[in-house]
Amino acid sequence: MGKQNRRRRTGRRAVPATGPVLDADTLTDPERLAEAIATAAVAAAQGDTAGVRHFAEQLAGPDRVRPEVAAGVERASRRIIARAFDFGWLPSDVHQAARRRLDEFAVGYLTDLMADHRAPFAEDTVDEIWQAQLDDLGATVWWTPPHLIPWADRALLTGADAVTTVLDALALLLRLPKLEPIRPLPGTAHRHRGARPAVDEKALGRVRGLLAKAESTAFPAEAETLSAKAQELMTKYAIDRVLLAVPTVDADLPGARRLWLDTPYTEAKALLIDLVARANRCRAIFVADWDFVTVVGEDPDLDAVELLSTSLLVQATRAMIDTPSTAGDSRSRAYRKAFLTAYATRIGDRLTTAAAATVAEAADPTLLPLLATHDHRVEKAFSTYFPTTRARGITIRSAEGWEAGTEAADRARLDG
């Protein structure tokens, strides 16, 4: 039964291997072995599938992984995952990139590798967001070293399959570009240094309730009204927070958060997040090659943006599917991209209007200067994280999709 569950790999054995060459000295020298594994990961990142597979078969043999091989893999893997974190990637980012490009075995290996990276650091030197992301992934050190042997046994992988999987995972890490650091690395955080604005769970609970109703209703007008009410509550919550925070000004820059998007139509989805961010006093930038948006702002505002964006993406997709096309092309990519882009544009306008109206109703003479200071801090943080940015447009090829998306976003009264 175990053999039936093992992953099978196929390849053309006649293709000459171009991966690293193994000799007896390499197999007995942990440092040379780690270097050979890192070289094979580079070859995998460059697409040398046949050479990498040949290397894995030489290294591991047909059956169980040898302990010296497992030790070499562990040494190379620790260096490469540390490089990814030094490049600004967080645990959730690594996981999101992996689940889009690798199989479940490689994703599981990377989850364990991140848990292993975290293990040596004291709790109070690990950033809260870092730890929360690992907890969400269920990343724990469950094995007795060296990791590769119990991991391969649990995954029911042969030695060659296990090493090939590891090389695929490390190849992805090597392809990750350098990002702006938005959270401190493990070992460098100071959890109690300078309190960040507290998140009002009661207020967020009310917002979540409204958005849950918006996602469950079958009536687009009702969904949009509920979403607008959620925006109004979030703006009131932000106003109260700004007014109460007058005596203490946090010297640290606002933070940032990465929101990952599922294909297709990521440009339109990123536009929606950007407009939601602007309505909630944040700034956003889209990394198209990896399908994520980085949002810059205060932590409570980032919570609001994530909540509302997630809900509106669900609502926009449902509205797109439920809105018929008179030309019969509602299933075409051009129509759906135009629909979602128009929907995002119009919803963004309406959220901004709702937020501005809430600010105007506050009638506090100190509010506008405080909001201006807040906006300046966010802009300063955005410029620090992203000193160079480039604007990009979205090409629309369906006028009917644009009109339908605008109408779908425009049907509701937002005054409740």
CSV table of N, CA, C and O in Angstrom, one decimal, residues 229-314:
chain,number,residue,atom,x,y,z
A,229,LYS,N,-21.6,50.1,4.6
A,229,LYS,CA,-21.8,50.2,6.0
A,229,LYS,C,-20.5,49.8,6.8
A,229,LYS,O,-20.1,50.4,7.7
A,230,ALA,N,-19.9,48.7,6.3
A,230,ALA,CA,-18.7,48.2,6.9
A,230,ALA,C,-17.6,49.3,6.7
A,230,ALA,O,-16.8,49.5,7.7
A,231,GLN,N,-17.5,49.9,5.6
A,231,GLN,CA,-16.5,51.0,5.4
A,231,GLN,C,-16.8,52.1,6.3
A,231,GLN,O,-15.8,52.7,6.9
A,232,GLU,N,-18.0,52.5,6.5
A,232,GLU,CA,-18.4,53.6,7.4
A,232,GLU,C,-17.9,53.3,8.8
A,232,GLU,O,-17.3,54.1,9.5
A,233,LEU,N,-18.2,52.0,9.3
A,233,LEU,CA,-17.7,51.6,10.6
A,233,LEU,C,-16.2,51.7,10.8
A,233,LEU,O,-15.7,52.1,11.8
A,234,MET,N,-15.5,51.2,9.7
A,234,MET,CA,-14.1,51.2,9.8
A,234,MET,C,-13.5,52.6,9.8
A,234,MET,O,-12.5,52.9,10.5
A,235,THR,N,-14.2,53.5,9.1
A,235,THR,CA,-13.7,54.9,9.1
A,235,THR,C,-14.0,55.5,10.5
A,235,THR,O,-13.1,56.3,11.0
A,236,LYS,N,-15.1,55.3,11.1
A,236,LYS,CA,-15.4,55.8,12.4
A,236,LYS,C,-14.4,55.2,13.5
A,236,LYS,O,-13.9,56.0,14.3
A,237,TYR,N,-14.1,54.0,13.3
A,237,TYR,CA,-13.2,53.3,14.2
A,237,TYR,C,-11.8,54.0,14.1
A,237,TYR,O,-11.1,54.3,15.1
A,238,ALA,N,-11.4,54.3,12.8
A,238,ALA,CA,-10.1,54.9,12.6
A,238,ALA,C,-10.1,56.3,13.1
A,238,ALA,O,-9.0,56.8,13.7
A,239,ILE,N,-11.2,57.1,13.0
A,239,ILE,CA,-11.2,58.4,13.5
A,239,ILE,C,-11.1,58.4,15.0
A,239,ILE,O,-10.3,59.2,15.6
A,240,ASP,N,-11.8,57.5,15.7
A,240,ASP,CA,-11.7,57.4,17.2
A,240,ASP,C,-10.3,57.1,17.6
A,240,ASP,O,-9.7,57.7,18.5
A,241,ARG,N,-9.6,56.2,16.8
A,241,ARG,CA,-8.3,55.8,17.2
A,241,ARG,C,-7.3,57.0,17.0
A,241,ARG,O,-6.4,57.3,17.8
A,242,VAL,N,-7.5,57.8,15.9
A,242,VAL,CA,-6.6,58.9,15.7
A,242,VAL,C,-6.8,60.0,16.8
A,242,VAL,O,-5.8,60.6,17.3
A,243,LEU,N,-8.0,60.3,17.2
A,243,LEU,CA,-8.3,61.3,18.2
A,243,LEU,C,-7.7,60.8,19.5
A,243,LEU,O,-7.2,61.7,20.3
A,244,LEU,N,-7.9,59.6,19.9
A,244,LEU,CA,-7.4,59.1,21.2
A,244,LEU,C,-5.9,59.0,21.2
A,244,LEU,O,-5.3,59.0,22.3
A,245,ALA,N,-5.2,58.9,20.1
A,245,ALA,CA,-3.8,58.8,20.0
A,245,ALA,C,-3.0,60.1,20.0
A,245,ALA,O,-1.8,60.1,19.9
A,246,VAL,N,-3.7,61.2,20.3
A,246,VAL,CA,-3.1,62.5,20.2
A,246,VAL,C,-1.9,62.6,21.2
A,246,VAL,O,-0.8,63.1,20.8
A,247,PRO,N,-2.0,62.2,22.5
A,247,PRO,CA,-0.9,62.4,23.4
A,247,PRO,C,0.4,61.6,23.1
A,247,PRO,O,1.5,62.0,23.5
A,248,THR,N,0.3,60.5,22.4
A,248,THR,CA,1.5,59.7,22.1
A,248,THR,C,1.6,59.5,20.6
A,248,THR,O,0.7,59.0,19.9
A,249,VAL,N,2.8,59.9,20.1
A,249,VAL,CA,3.0,59.7,18.6
A,249,VAL,C,4.1,58.6,18.5
A,249,VAL,O,5.2,58.8,19.0
A,250,ASP,N,3.8,57.6,17.8
A,250,ASP,CA,4.7,56.5,17.6
A,250,ASP,C,5.8,56.9,16.6
A,250,ASP,O,5.5,57.3,15.5
A,251,ALA,N,7.1,56.8,17.0
A,251,ALA,CA,8.2,57.3,16.2
A,251,ALA,C,8.4,56.3,15.0
A,251,ALA,O,9.0,56.7,14.0
A,252,ASP,N,8.0,55.1,15.2
A,252,ASP,CA,8.3,54.1,14.1
A,252,ASP,C,7.4,54.4,12.9
A,252,ASP,O,6.3,54.9,13.0
A,253,LEU,N,7.9,53.9,11.8
A,253,LEU,CA,7.0,54.1,10.6
A,253,LEU,C,5.9,53.1,10.6
A,253,LEU,O,6.0,52.0,11.2
A,254,PRO,N,4.8,53.4,9.9
A,254,PRO,CA,3.7,52.4,9.8
A,254,PRO,C,4.3,51.1,9.1
A,254,PRO,O,5.3,51.1,8.5
A,255,GLY,N,3.5,50.0,9.3
A,255,GLY,CA,4.0,48.7,8.8
A,255,GLY,C,3.5,48.4,7.4
A,255,GLY,O,3.0,49.3,6.7
A,256,ALA,N,3.6,47.2,7.0
A,256,ALA,CA,3.1,46.8,5.7
A,256,ALA,C,2.7,45.3,5.8
A,256,ALA,O,3.0,44.6,6.7
A,257,ARG,N,1.9,44.9,4.8
A,257,ARG,CA,1.3,43.6,4.8
A,257,ARG,C,1.2,43.2,3.3
A,257,ARG,O,0.9,44.0,2.4
A,258,ARG,N,1.5,41.9,3.0
A,258,ARG,CA,1.4,41.4,1.7
A,258,ARG,C,0.1,40.5,1.5
A,258,ARG,O,-0.2,39.6,2.3
A,259,LEU,N,-0.7,40.9,0.5
A,259,LEU,CA,-2.0,40.1,0.2
A,259,LEU,C,-1.8,39.4,-1.1
A,259,LEU,O,-1.5,40.1,-2.1
A,260,TRP,N,-1.9,38.1,-1.1
A,260,TRP,CA,-1.7,37.3,-2.3
A,260,TRP,C,-3.0,37.1,-3.0
A,260,TRP,O,-4.0,36.9,-2.5
A,261,LEU,N,-2.9,37.1,-4.4
A,261,LEU,CA,-4.0,37.0,-5.2
A,261,LEU,C,-4.0,35.7,-6.0
A,261,LEU,O,-2.9,35.2,-6.4
A,262,ASP,N,-5.1,35.1,-6.2
A,262,ASP,CA,-5.3,33.9,-7.1
A,262,ASP,C,-5.6,34.3,-8.5
A,262,ASP,O,-6.4,35.2,-8.7
A,263,THR,N,-5.0,33.6,-9.4
A,263,THR,CA,-5.3,33.9,-10.9
A,263,THR,C,-6.7,33.3,-11.2
A,263,THR,O,-7.2,32.5,-10.5
A,264,PRO,N,-7.3,33.8,-12.3
A,264,PRO,CA,-6.8,34.8,-13.2
A,264,PRO,C,-7.3,36.2,-12.8
A,264,PRO,O,-7.8,36.4,-11.7
A,265,TYR,N,-7.0,37.2,-13.7
A,265,TYR,CA,-7.5,38.6,-13.5
A,265,TYR,C,-6.8,39.3,-12.3
A,265,TYR,O,-7.4,40.0,-11.6
A,266,THR,N,-5.5,39.0,-12.1
A,266,THR,CA,-4.9,39.5,-10.9
A,266,THR,C,-4.7,41.1,-11.0
A,266,THR,O,-4.7,41.7,-10.0
A,267,GLU,N,-4.6,41.6,-12.2
A,267,GLU,CA,-4.5,43.1,-12.4
A,267,GLU,C,-5.7,43.7,-11.8
A,267,GLU,O,-5.7,44.7,-11.1
A,268,ALA,N,-6.9,43.2,-12.2
A,268,ALA,CA,-8.2,43.8,-11.8
A,268,ALA,C,-8.3,43.6,-10.3
A,268,ALA,O,-8.8,44.6,-9.6
A,269,LYS,N,-7.9,42.5,-9.7
A,269,LYS,CA,-8.0,42.2,-8.3
A,269,LYS,C,-7.1,43.2,-7.5
A,269,LYS,O,-7.4,43.6,-6.4
A,270,ALA,N,-5.9,43.4,-8.1
A,270,ALA,CA,-4.9,44.3,-7.4
A,270,ALA,C,-5.5,45.7,-7.4
A,270,ALA,O,-5.3,46.4,-6.4
A,271,LEU,N,-6.1,46.1,-8.5
A,271,LEU,CA,-6.7,47.4,-8.5
A,271,LEU,C,-7.8,47.6,-7.4
A,271,LEU,O,-7.8,48.6,-6.8
A,272,LEU,N,-8.6,46.6,-7.2
A,272,LEU,CA,-9.6,46.6,-6.2
A,272,LEU,C,-8.9,46.8,-4.8
A,272,LEU,O,-9.4,47.7,-4.0
A,273,ILE,N,-7.9,46.1,-4.5
A,273,ILE,CA,-7.2,46.2,-3.2
A,273,ILE,C,-6.6,47.6,-3.1
A,273,ILE,O,-6.6,48.3,-2.0
A,274,ASP,N,-6.0,48.1,-4.2
A,274,ASP,CA,-5.4,49.5,-4.2
A,274,ASP,C,-6.5,50.5,-3.8
A,274,ASP,O,-6.2,51.4,-3.0
A,275,LEU,N,-7.6,50.4,-4.4
A,275,LEU,CA,-8.7,51.4,-4.1
A,275,LEU,C,-9.3,51.3,-2.7
A,275,LEU,O,-9.6,52.3,-2.1
A,276,VAL,N,-9.4,50.0,-2.2
A,276,VAL,CA,-9.8,49.8,-0.8
A,276,VAL,C,-8.7,50.4,0.1
A,276,VAL,O,-9.1,51.1,1.1
A,277,ALA,N,-7.5,50.2,-0.2
A,277,ALA,CA,-6.4,50.8,0.6
A,277,ALA,C,-6.5,52.3,0.7
A,277,ALA,O,-6.3,52.9,1.8
A,278,ARG,N,-6.7,52.9,-0.4
A,278,ARG,CA,-6.7,54.4,-0.5
A,278,ARG,C,-7.9,54.9,0.4
A,278,ARG,O,-7.8,55.9,1.0
A,279,ALA,N,-9.1,54.2,0.3
A,279,ALA,CA,-10.2,54.6,1.1
A,279,ALA,C,-10.0,54.5,2.6
A,279,ALA,O,-10.7,55.1,3.4
A,280,ASN,N,-9.0,53.7,2.9
A,280,ASN,CA,-8.7,53.4,4.4
A,280,ASN,C,-7.3,53.9,4.8
A,280,ASN,O,-6.7,53.4,5.6
A,281,ARG,N,-6.9,55.0,4.1
A,281,ARG,CA,-5.7,55.7,4.5
A,281,ARG,C,-4.4,54.9,4.4
A,281,ARG,O,-3.5,55.0,5.2
A,282,CYS,N,-4.3,54.0,3.4
A,282,CYS,CA,-3.2,53.2,3.2
A,282,CYS,C,-2.7,53.4,1.7
A,282,CYS,O,-3.4,54.0,0.9
A,283,ARG,N,-1.5,52.8,1.4
A,283,ARG,CA,-1.0,52.8,0.0
A,283,ARG,C,-0.7,51.4,-0.3
A,283,ARG,O,-0.3,50.6,0.5
A,284,ALA,N,-0.8,51.1,-1.6
A,284,ALA,CA,-0.6,49.7,-2.1
A,284,ALA,C,0.3,49.7,-3.4
A,284,ALA,O,0.2,50.6,-4.1
A,285,ILE,N,1.0,48.6,-3.6
A,285,ILE,CA,1.8,48.4,-4.8
A,285,ILE,C,1.7,46.9,-5.2
A,285,ILE,O,1.7,46.0,-4.3
A,286,PHE,N,1.6,46.6,-6.5
A,286,PHE,CA,1.3,45.3,-7.0
A,286,PHE,C,2.6,44.7,-7.6
A,286,PHE,O,3.3,45.4,-8.4
A,287,VAL,N,3.0,43.5,-7.2
A,287,VAL,CA,4.1,42.8,-7.8
A,287,VAL,C,3.6,41.8,-8.7
A,287,VAL,O,3.2,40.7,-8.3
A,288,ALA,N,3.5,42.1,-10.0
A,288,ALA,CA,2.7,41.3,-10.9
A,288,ALA,C,3.4,39.9,-11.2
A,288,ALA,O,2.7,38.9,-11.4
A,289,ASP,N,4.7,39.9,-11.1
A,289,ASP,CA,5.4,38.6,-11.4
A,289,ASP,C,5.1,37.5,-10.4
A,289,ASP,O,5.2,36.3,-10.7
A,290,TRP,N,4.7,37.9,-9.2
A,290,TRP,CA,4.5,37.0,-8.1
A,290,TRP,C,3.0,37.0,-7.6
A,290,TRP,O,2.7,36.3,-6.6
A,291,ASP,N,2.2,37.9,-8.1
A,291,ASP,CA,0.8,38.0,-7.8
A,291,ASP,C,0.5,38.3,-6.4
A,291,ASP,O,-0.4,37.7,-5.7
A,292,PHE,N,1.2,39.3,-5.8
A,292,PHE,CA,0.8,39.8,-4.5
A,292,PHE,C,0.8,41.3,-4.5
A,292,PHE,O,1.5,42.0,-5.3
A,293,VAL,N,0.0,41.9,-3.6
A,293,VAL,CA,0.0,43.3,-3.3
A,293,VAL,C,0.5,43.6,-1.9
A,293,VAL,O,0.2,43.0,-1.0
A,294,THR,N,1.4,44.6,-1.8
A,294,THR,CA,1.9,45.0,-0.5
A,294,THR,C,1.2,46.3,-0.2
A,294,THR,O,1.1,47.3,-0.9
A,295,VAL,N,0.6,46.3,1.0
A,295,VAL,CA,-0.2,47.4,1.5
A,295,VAL,C,0.5,48.0,2.7
A,295,VAL,O,1.0,47.3,3.6
A,296,VAL,N,0.7,49.3,2.7
A,296,VAL,CA,1.4,50.1,3.7
A,296,VAL,C,0.5,50.9,4.5
A,296,VAL,O,-0.4,51.6,3.9
A,297,GLY,N,0.5,50.8,5.8
A,297,GLY,CA,-0.4,51.6,6.7
A,297,GLY,C,-0.2,51.1,8.1
A,297,GLY,O,0.6,50.3,8.5
A,298,GLU,N,-1.0,51.8,9.0
A,298,GLU,CA,-1.0,51.4,10.4
A,298,GLU,C,-1.7,50.0,10.5
A,298,GLU,O,-2.6,49.7,9.7
A,299,ASP,N,-1.3,49.2,11.5
A,299,ASP,CA,-1.8,47.8,11.7
A,299,ASP,C,-3.4,47.7,11.7
A,299,ASP,O,-3.9,46.9,11.0
A,300,PRO,N,-4.1,48.6,12.4
A,300,PRO,CA,-5.6,48.5,12.4
A,300,PRO,C,-6.1,48.8,11.0
A,300,PRO,O,-7.1,48.2,10.6
A,301,ASP,N,-5.5,49.7,10.3
A,301,ASP,CA,-6.0,50.0,8.9
A,301,ASP,C,-5.7,48.9,8.0
A,301,ASP,O,-6.5,48.6,7.1
A,302,LEU,N,-4.6,48.2,8.2
A,302,LEU,CA,-4.2,47.1,7.4
A,302,LEU,C,-5.2,45.9,7.6
A,302,LEU,O,-5.6,45.2,6.7
A,303,ASP,N,-5.6,45.8,8.9
A,303,ASP,CA,-6.7,44.8,9.1
A,303,ASP,C,-8.0,45.1,8.4
A,303,ASP,O,-8.6,44.2,7.8
A,304,ALA,N,-8.3,46.4,8.4
A,304,ALA,CA,-9.5,46.8,7.7
A,304,ALA,C,-9.4,46.5,6.2
A,304,ALA,O,-10.4,46.0,5.5
A,305,VAL,N,-8.3,46.9,5.6
A,305,VAL,CA,-8.1,46.7,4.2
A,305,VAL,C,-8.2,45.2,3.8
A,305,VAL,O,-8.8,44.8,2.8
A,306,GLU,N,-7.5,44.4,4.6
A,306,GLU,CA,-7.5,42.9,4.3
A,306,GLU,C,-8.9,42.4,4.4
A,306,GLU,O,-9.4,41.6,3.6
A,307,LEU,N,-9.7,42.7,5.5
A,307,LEU,CA,-11.0,42.3,5.6
A,307,LEU,C,-11.9,42.7,4.5
A,307,LEU,O,-12.6,41.8,3.9
A,308,LEU,N,-11.9,44.0,4.1
A,308,LEU,CA,-12.8,44.5,3.1
A,308,LEU,C,-12.4,44.0,1.7
A,308,LEU,O,-13.3,43.6,0.9
A,309,SER,N,-11.1,43.9,1.5
A,309,SER,CA,-10.7,43.5,0.1
A,309,SER,C,-11.1,42.0,-0.1
A,309,SER,O,-11.6,41.6,-1.2
A,310,THR,N,-10.9,41.2,0.9
A,310,THR,CA,-11.2,39.8,0.8
A,310,THR,C,-12.7,39.6,0.5
A,310,THR,O,-13.1,38.8,-0.3
A,311,SER,N,-13.5,40.3,1.2
A,311,SER,CA,-15.0,40.2,1.0
A,311,SER,C,-15.4,40.7,-0.3
A,311,SER,O,-16.2,40.1,-1.0
A,312,LEU,N,-14.8,41.9,-0.7
A,312,LEU,CA,-15.2,42.5,-2.0
A,312,LEU,C,-14.8,41.6,-3.2
A,312,LEU,O,-15.4,41.6,-4.2
A,313,LEU,N,-13.6,40.9,-3.1
A,313,LEU,CA,-13.2,40.0,-4.1
A,313,LEU,C,-14.2,38.9,-4.3
A,313,LEU,O,-14.5,38.5,-5.4
A,314,VAL,N,-14.8,38.4,-3.2
A,314,VAL,CA,-15.8,37.4,-3.3
A,314,VAL,C,-17.0,37.9,-3.9
A,314,VAL,O,-17.6,37.3,-4.8
